[in-house]
Short mmCIF file of C-alpha atoms and ligand atoms in Angstrom, two decimals:
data_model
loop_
_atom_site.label_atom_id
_atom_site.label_comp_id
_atom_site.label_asym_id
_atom_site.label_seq_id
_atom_site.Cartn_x
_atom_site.Cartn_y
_atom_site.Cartn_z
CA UNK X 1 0.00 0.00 0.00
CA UNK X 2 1.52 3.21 -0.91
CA UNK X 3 1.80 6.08 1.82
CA UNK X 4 1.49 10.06 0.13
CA UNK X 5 4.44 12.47 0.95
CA UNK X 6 4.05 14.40 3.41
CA UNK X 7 3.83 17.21 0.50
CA UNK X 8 1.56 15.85 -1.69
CA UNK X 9 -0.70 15.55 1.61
CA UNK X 10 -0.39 18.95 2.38
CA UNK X 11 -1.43 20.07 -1.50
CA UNK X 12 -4.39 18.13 -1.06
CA UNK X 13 -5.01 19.88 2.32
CA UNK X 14 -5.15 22.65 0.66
CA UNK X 15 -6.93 22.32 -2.28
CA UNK X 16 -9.87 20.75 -0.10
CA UNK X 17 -9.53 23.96 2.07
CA UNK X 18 -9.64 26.37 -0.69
CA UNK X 19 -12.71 24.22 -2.36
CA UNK X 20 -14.52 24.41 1.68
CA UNK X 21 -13.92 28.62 1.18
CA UNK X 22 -15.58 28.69 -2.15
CA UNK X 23 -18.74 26.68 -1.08
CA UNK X 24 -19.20 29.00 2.12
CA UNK X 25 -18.45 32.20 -0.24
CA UNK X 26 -20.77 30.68 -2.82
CA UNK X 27 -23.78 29.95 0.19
CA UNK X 28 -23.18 33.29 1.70
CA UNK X 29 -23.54 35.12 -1.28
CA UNK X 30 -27.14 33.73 -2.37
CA UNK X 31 -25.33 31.25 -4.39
CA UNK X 32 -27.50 28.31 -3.66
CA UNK X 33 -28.30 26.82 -7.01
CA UNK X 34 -32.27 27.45 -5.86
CA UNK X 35 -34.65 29.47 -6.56
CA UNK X 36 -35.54 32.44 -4.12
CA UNK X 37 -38.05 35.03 -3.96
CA UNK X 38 -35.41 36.90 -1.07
CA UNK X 39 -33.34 39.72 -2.46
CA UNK X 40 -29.76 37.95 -2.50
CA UNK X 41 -26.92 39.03 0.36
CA UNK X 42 -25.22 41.75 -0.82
CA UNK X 43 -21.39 41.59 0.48
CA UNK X 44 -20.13 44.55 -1.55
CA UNK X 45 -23.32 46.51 -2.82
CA UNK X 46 -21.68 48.98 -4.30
CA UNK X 47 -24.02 51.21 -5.74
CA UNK X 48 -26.38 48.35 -6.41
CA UNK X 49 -29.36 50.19 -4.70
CA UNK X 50 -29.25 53.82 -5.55
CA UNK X 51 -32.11 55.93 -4.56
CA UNK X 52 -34.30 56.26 -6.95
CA UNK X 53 -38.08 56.86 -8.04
CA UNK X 54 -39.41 54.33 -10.80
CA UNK X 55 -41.51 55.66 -13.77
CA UNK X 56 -45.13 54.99 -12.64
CA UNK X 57 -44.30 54.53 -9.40
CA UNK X 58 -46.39 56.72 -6.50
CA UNK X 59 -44.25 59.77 -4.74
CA UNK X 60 -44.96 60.16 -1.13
CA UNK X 61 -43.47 63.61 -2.16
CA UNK X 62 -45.41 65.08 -4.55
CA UNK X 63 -48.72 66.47 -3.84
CA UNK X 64 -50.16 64.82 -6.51
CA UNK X 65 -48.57 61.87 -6.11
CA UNK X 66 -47.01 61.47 -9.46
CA UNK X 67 -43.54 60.20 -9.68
CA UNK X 68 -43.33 61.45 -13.28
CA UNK X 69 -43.52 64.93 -13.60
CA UNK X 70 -45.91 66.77 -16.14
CA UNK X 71 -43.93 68.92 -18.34
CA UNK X 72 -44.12 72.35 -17.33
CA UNK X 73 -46.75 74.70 -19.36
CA UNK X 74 -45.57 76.06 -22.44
CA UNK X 75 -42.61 73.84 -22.33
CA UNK X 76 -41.29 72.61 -26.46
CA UNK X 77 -38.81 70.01 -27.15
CA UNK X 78 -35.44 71.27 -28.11
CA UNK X 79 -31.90 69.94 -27.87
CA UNK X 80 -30.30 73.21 -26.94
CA UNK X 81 -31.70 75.64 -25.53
CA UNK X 82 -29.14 78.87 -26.99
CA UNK X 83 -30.08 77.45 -30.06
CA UNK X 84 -31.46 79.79 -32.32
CA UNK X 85 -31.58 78.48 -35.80
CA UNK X 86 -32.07 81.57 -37.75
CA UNK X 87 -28.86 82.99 -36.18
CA UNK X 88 -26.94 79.74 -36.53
CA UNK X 89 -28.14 79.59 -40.42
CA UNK X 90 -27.18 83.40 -40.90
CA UNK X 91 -23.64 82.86 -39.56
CA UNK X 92 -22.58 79.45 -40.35
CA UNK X 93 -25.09 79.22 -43.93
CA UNK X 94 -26.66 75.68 -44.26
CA UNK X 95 -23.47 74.25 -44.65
CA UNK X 96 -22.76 70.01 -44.55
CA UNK X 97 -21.71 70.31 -41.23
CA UNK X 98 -24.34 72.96 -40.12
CA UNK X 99 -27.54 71.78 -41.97
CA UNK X 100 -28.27 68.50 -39.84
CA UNK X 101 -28.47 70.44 -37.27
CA UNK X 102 -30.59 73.42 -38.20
CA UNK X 103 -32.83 70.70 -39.43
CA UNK X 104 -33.37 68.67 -36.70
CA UNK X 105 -33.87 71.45 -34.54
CA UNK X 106 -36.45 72.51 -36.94
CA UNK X 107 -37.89 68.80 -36.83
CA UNK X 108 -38.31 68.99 -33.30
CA UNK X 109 -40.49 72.09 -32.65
CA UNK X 110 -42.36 70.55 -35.86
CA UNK X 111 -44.17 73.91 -35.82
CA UNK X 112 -45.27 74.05 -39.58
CA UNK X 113 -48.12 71.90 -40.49
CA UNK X 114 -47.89 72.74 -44.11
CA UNK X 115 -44.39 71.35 -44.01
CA UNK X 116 -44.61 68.59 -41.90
CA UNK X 117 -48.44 67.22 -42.38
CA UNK X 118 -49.11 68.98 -45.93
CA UNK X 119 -52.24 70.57 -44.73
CA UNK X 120 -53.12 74.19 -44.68
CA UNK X 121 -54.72 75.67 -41.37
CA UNK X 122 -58.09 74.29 -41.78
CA UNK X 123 -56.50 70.93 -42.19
CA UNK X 124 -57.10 70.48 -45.87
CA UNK X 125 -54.35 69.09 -48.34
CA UNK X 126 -52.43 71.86 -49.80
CA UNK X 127 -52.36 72.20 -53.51
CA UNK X 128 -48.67 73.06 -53.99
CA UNK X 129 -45.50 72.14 -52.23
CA UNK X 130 -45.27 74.65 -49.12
CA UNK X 131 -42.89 77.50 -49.87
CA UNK X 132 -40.92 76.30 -47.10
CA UNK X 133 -39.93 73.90 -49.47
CA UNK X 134 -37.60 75.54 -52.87
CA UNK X 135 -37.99 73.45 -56.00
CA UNK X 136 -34.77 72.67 -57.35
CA UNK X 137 -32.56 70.73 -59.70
CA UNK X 138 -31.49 68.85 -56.97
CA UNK X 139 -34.55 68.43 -55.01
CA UNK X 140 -35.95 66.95 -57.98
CA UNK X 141 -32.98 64.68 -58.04
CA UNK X 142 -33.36 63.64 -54.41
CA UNK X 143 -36.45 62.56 -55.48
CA UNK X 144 -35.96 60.65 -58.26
CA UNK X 145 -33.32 58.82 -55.92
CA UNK X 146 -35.82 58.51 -53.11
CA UNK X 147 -38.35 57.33 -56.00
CA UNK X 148 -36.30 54.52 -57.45
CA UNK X 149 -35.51 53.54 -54.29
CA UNK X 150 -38.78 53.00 -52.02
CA UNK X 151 -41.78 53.36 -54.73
CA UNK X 152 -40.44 51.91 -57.99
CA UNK X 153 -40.95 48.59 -56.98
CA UNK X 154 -44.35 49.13 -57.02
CA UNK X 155 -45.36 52.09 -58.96
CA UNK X 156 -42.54 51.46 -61.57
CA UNK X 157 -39.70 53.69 -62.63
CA UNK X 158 -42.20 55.76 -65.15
CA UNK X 159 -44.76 55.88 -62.31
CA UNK X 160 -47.23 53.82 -64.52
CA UNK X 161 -47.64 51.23 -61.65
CA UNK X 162 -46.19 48.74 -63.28
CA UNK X 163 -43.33 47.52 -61.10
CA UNK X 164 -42.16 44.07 -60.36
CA UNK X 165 -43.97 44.25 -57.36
CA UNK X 166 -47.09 46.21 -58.64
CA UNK X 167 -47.75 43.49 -61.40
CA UNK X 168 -47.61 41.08 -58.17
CA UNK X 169 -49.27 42.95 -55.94
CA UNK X 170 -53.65 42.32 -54.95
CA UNK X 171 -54.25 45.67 -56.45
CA UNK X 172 -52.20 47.00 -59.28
CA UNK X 173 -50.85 50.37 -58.19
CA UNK X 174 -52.56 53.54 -60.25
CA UNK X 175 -50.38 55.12 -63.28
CA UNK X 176 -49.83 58.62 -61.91
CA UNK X 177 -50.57 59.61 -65.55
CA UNK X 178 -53.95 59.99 -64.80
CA UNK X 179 -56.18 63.33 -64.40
CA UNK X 180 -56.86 61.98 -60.76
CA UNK X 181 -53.30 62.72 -60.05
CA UNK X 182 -52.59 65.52 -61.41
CA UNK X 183 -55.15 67.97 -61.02
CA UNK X 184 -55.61 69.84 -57.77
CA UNK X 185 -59.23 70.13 -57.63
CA UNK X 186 -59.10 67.06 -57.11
CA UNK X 187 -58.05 65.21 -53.54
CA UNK X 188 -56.04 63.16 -54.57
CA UNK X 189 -54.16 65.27 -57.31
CA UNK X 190 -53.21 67.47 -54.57
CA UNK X 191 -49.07 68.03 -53.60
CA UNK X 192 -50.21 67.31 -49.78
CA UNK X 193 -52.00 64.51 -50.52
CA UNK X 194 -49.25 62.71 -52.33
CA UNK X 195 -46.85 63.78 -49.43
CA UNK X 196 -49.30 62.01 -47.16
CA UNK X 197 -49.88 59.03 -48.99
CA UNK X 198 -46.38 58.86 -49.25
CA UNK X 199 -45.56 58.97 -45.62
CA UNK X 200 -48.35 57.53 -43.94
CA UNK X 201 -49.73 54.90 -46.78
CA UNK X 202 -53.27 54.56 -48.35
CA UNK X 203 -56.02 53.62 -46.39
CA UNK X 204 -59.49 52.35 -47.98
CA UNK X 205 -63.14 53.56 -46.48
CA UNK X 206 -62.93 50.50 -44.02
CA UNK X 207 -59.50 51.41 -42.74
CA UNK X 208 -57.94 48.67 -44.27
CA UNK X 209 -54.37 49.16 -45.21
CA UNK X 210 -53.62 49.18 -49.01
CA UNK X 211 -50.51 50.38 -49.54
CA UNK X 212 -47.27 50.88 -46.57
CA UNK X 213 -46.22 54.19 -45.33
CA UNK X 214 -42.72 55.05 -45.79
CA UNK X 215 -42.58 57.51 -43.49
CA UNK X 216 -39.50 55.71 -41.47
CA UNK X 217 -37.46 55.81 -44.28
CA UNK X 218 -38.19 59.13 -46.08
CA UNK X 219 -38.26 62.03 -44.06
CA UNK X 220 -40.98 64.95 -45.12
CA UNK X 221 -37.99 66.86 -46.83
CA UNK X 222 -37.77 63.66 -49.05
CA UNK X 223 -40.89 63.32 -49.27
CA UNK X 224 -41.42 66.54 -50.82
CA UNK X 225 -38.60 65.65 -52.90
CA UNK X 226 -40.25 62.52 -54.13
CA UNK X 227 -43.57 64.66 -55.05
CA UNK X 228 -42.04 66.67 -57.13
CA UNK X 229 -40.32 63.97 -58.90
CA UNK X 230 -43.45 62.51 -59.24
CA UNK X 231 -44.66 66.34 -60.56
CA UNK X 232 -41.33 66.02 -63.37
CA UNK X 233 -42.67 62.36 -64.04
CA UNK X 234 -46.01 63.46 -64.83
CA UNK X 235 -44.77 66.56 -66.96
CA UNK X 236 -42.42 64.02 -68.83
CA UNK X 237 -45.56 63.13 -70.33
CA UNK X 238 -47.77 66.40 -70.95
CA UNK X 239 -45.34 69.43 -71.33
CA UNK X 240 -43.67 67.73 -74.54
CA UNK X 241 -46.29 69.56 -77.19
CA UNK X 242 -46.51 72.68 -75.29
CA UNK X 243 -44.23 76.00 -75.68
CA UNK X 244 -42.32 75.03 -72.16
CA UNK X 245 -40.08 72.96 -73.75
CA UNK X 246 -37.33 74.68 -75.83
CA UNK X 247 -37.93 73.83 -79.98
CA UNK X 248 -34.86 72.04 -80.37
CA UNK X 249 -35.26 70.12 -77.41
CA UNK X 250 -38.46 69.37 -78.34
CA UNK X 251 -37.84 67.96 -81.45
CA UNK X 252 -34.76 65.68 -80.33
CA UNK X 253 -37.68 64.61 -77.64
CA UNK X 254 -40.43 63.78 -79.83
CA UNK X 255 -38.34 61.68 -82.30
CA UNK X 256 -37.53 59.79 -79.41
CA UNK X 257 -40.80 59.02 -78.19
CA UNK X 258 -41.86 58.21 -81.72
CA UNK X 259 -38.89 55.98 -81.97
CA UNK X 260 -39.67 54.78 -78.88
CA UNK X 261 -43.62 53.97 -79.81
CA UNK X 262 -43.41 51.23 -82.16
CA UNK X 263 -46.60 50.46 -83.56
CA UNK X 264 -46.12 47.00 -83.04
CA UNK X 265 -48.71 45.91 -80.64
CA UNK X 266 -47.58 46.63 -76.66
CA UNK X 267 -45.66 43.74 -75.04
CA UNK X 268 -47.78 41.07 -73.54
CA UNK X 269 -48.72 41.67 -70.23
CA UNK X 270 -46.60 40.99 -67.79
CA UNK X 271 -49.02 40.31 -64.75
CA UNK X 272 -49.38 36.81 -64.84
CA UNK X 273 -53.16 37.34 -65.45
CA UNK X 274 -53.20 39.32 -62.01
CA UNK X 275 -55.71 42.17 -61.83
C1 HEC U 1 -45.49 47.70 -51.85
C2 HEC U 1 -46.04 48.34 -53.00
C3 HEC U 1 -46.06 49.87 -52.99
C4 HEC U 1 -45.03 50.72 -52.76
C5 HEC U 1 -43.57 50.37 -52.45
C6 HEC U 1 -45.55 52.05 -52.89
N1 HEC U 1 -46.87 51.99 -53.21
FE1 HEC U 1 -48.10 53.58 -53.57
N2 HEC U 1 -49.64 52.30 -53.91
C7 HEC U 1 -49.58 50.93 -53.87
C8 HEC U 1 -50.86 50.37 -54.19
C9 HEC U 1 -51.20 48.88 -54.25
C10 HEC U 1 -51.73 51.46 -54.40
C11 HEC U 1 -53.21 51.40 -54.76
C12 HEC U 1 -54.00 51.07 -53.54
C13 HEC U 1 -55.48 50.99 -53.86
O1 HEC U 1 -55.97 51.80 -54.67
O2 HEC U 1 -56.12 50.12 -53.28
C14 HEC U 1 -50.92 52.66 -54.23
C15 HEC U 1 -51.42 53.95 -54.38
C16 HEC U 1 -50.65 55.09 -54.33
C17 HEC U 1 -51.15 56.42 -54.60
C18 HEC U 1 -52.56 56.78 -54.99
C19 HEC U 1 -53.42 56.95 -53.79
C20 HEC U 1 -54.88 57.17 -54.13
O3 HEC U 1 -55.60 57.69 -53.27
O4 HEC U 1 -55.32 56.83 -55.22
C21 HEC U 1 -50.09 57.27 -54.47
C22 HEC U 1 -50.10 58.78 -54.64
C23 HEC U 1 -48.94 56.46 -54.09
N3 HEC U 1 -49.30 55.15 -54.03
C24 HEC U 1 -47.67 56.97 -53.86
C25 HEC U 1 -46.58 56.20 -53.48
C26 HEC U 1 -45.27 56.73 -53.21
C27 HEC U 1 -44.90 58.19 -53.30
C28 HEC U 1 -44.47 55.67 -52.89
C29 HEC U 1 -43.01 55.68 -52.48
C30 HEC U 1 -42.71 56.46 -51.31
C31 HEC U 1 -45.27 54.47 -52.96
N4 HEC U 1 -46.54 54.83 -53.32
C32 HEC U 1 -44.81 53.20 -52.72
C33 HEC U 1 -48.47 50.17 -53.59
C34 HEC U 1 -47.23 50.67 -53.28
#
């Protein structure tokens, strides 16, 4: 029978001894491998149980009770408050740098309904893009981005409503190219309406959703952008024979869209026999 060394007996001494410490640390702290409904021993709590009031919660402190303070009267939402974004504009421009921020300062107060909701002070859609909004080369091109992007898919890239998706889709998206679109008397010819279709989706008499918003992914300056893209893709198709378009260019356009307007018959439908 073979006898340990004396050292060998004292290692395992103390590796039982440390093992005895850990169980005992391991109890004390609330280590017990079961379940407990007891708030655990705390030997170093730190800052584990800071003062504080929960949202919801009821204040012994407050005469109302409230934990969660009403905002006072009056108060607005604003990042900074010696922010003043006409002065900031007028010194620093709407530079790169400077721009986000004037904006979302601007987005915050929200404090223009025609810009932000496309509604006039009664609440009706307005008939124009708000002046707020300037009509330029490159809005137009922001929208035609924006456009290509989140509606083609559905509307098509001529706004026809003949996308990949559209073909697929229950209802076959409207062509924009249609009176119903673009005259203002009408609803849903109107600038604001577009915006808000364009934002918050389209919504039949019973509620029922038929087409998304995109409000998460355009913001209302792109959406105003993508209106007046849709304004340039509607114009594509009327202001050709009128005196807006420059003679030469107008020539160089109509012999395209003659060349492009075989009178072969139109390509078979691509719908799959869909609606
Ligand atoms: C997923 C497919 C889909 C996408 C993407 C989509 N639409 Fe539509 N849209 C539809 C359908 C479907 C309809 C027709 C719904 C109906 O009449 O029942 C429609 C209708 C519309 C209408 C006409 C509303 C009316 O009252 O007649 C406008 C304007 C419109 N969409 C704008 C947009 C814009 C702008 C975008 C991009 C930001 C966009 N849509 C993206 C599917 C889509």
């Amino acid at each position: 029978m073979t006898t340990l060394l004396p050292t060998t007996r004292s290692r395992v001494a103390r590796v039982l001894c440390a093992a005895g410490v850990c169980l005992a640390v391991a109890a004390l702290s609330g280590c017990r491998g079961d379940r407990s409904d007891n708030p655990p021993r705390q030997i170093l709590p730190d800052m584990d149980d800071s003062p504080k009031w929960k949202p919801q919660s009821e204040s012994a402190f407050f005469a109302d009770g409230r934990t969660m303070r009403p905002a006072v009267e009056g108060a607005v939402a604003f990042g900074r408050y010696d922010f003043d974004p006409v002065a900031f504009e007028a010194k620093y421009g709407h530079e790169d740098w400077a721009g986000p921020l004037i904006d979302s300062r601007k987005d915050l107060l929200r404090e223009d309904d025609a810009f932000y909701r496309g509604v006039d002070a009664q609440g009706d859609f307005l008939n124009t893009i708000p002046p707020s909004v300037e009509v330029t080369r490159d809005l137009v091109l922001r929208g035609q981005s924006r456009f290509n992007i989140y509606c083609s898919a559905c509307h098509g890239y001529l706004g026809d409503g003949r996308g990949m998706v559209g073909d697929r889709w229950i209802t076959q998206p409207p062509s924009y190219h249609q009176d119903k679109y673009r005259d203002p008397v009408q609803r849903t010819g109107k600038d604001g309406y577009i915006f808000d279709v364009a934002r918050n989706g389209m919504f039949d008499a019973t509620g029922a959703q038929k087409m998304p918003g995109y409000a998460h992914a355009l913001s209302e300056r792109d959406a105003w952008a993508v209106v007046a893209y849709i304004r340039a893709l509607q114009a594509s198709r009327t202001t050709i024979d009128s005196d807006q378009v420059p003679e030469d260019v107008r020539q160089d356009l109509l012999a395209r869209r003659d060349a492009d307007a075989p009178d072969a018959p139109t390509p078979p439908d691509s719908n799959g026999g869909g609606p």
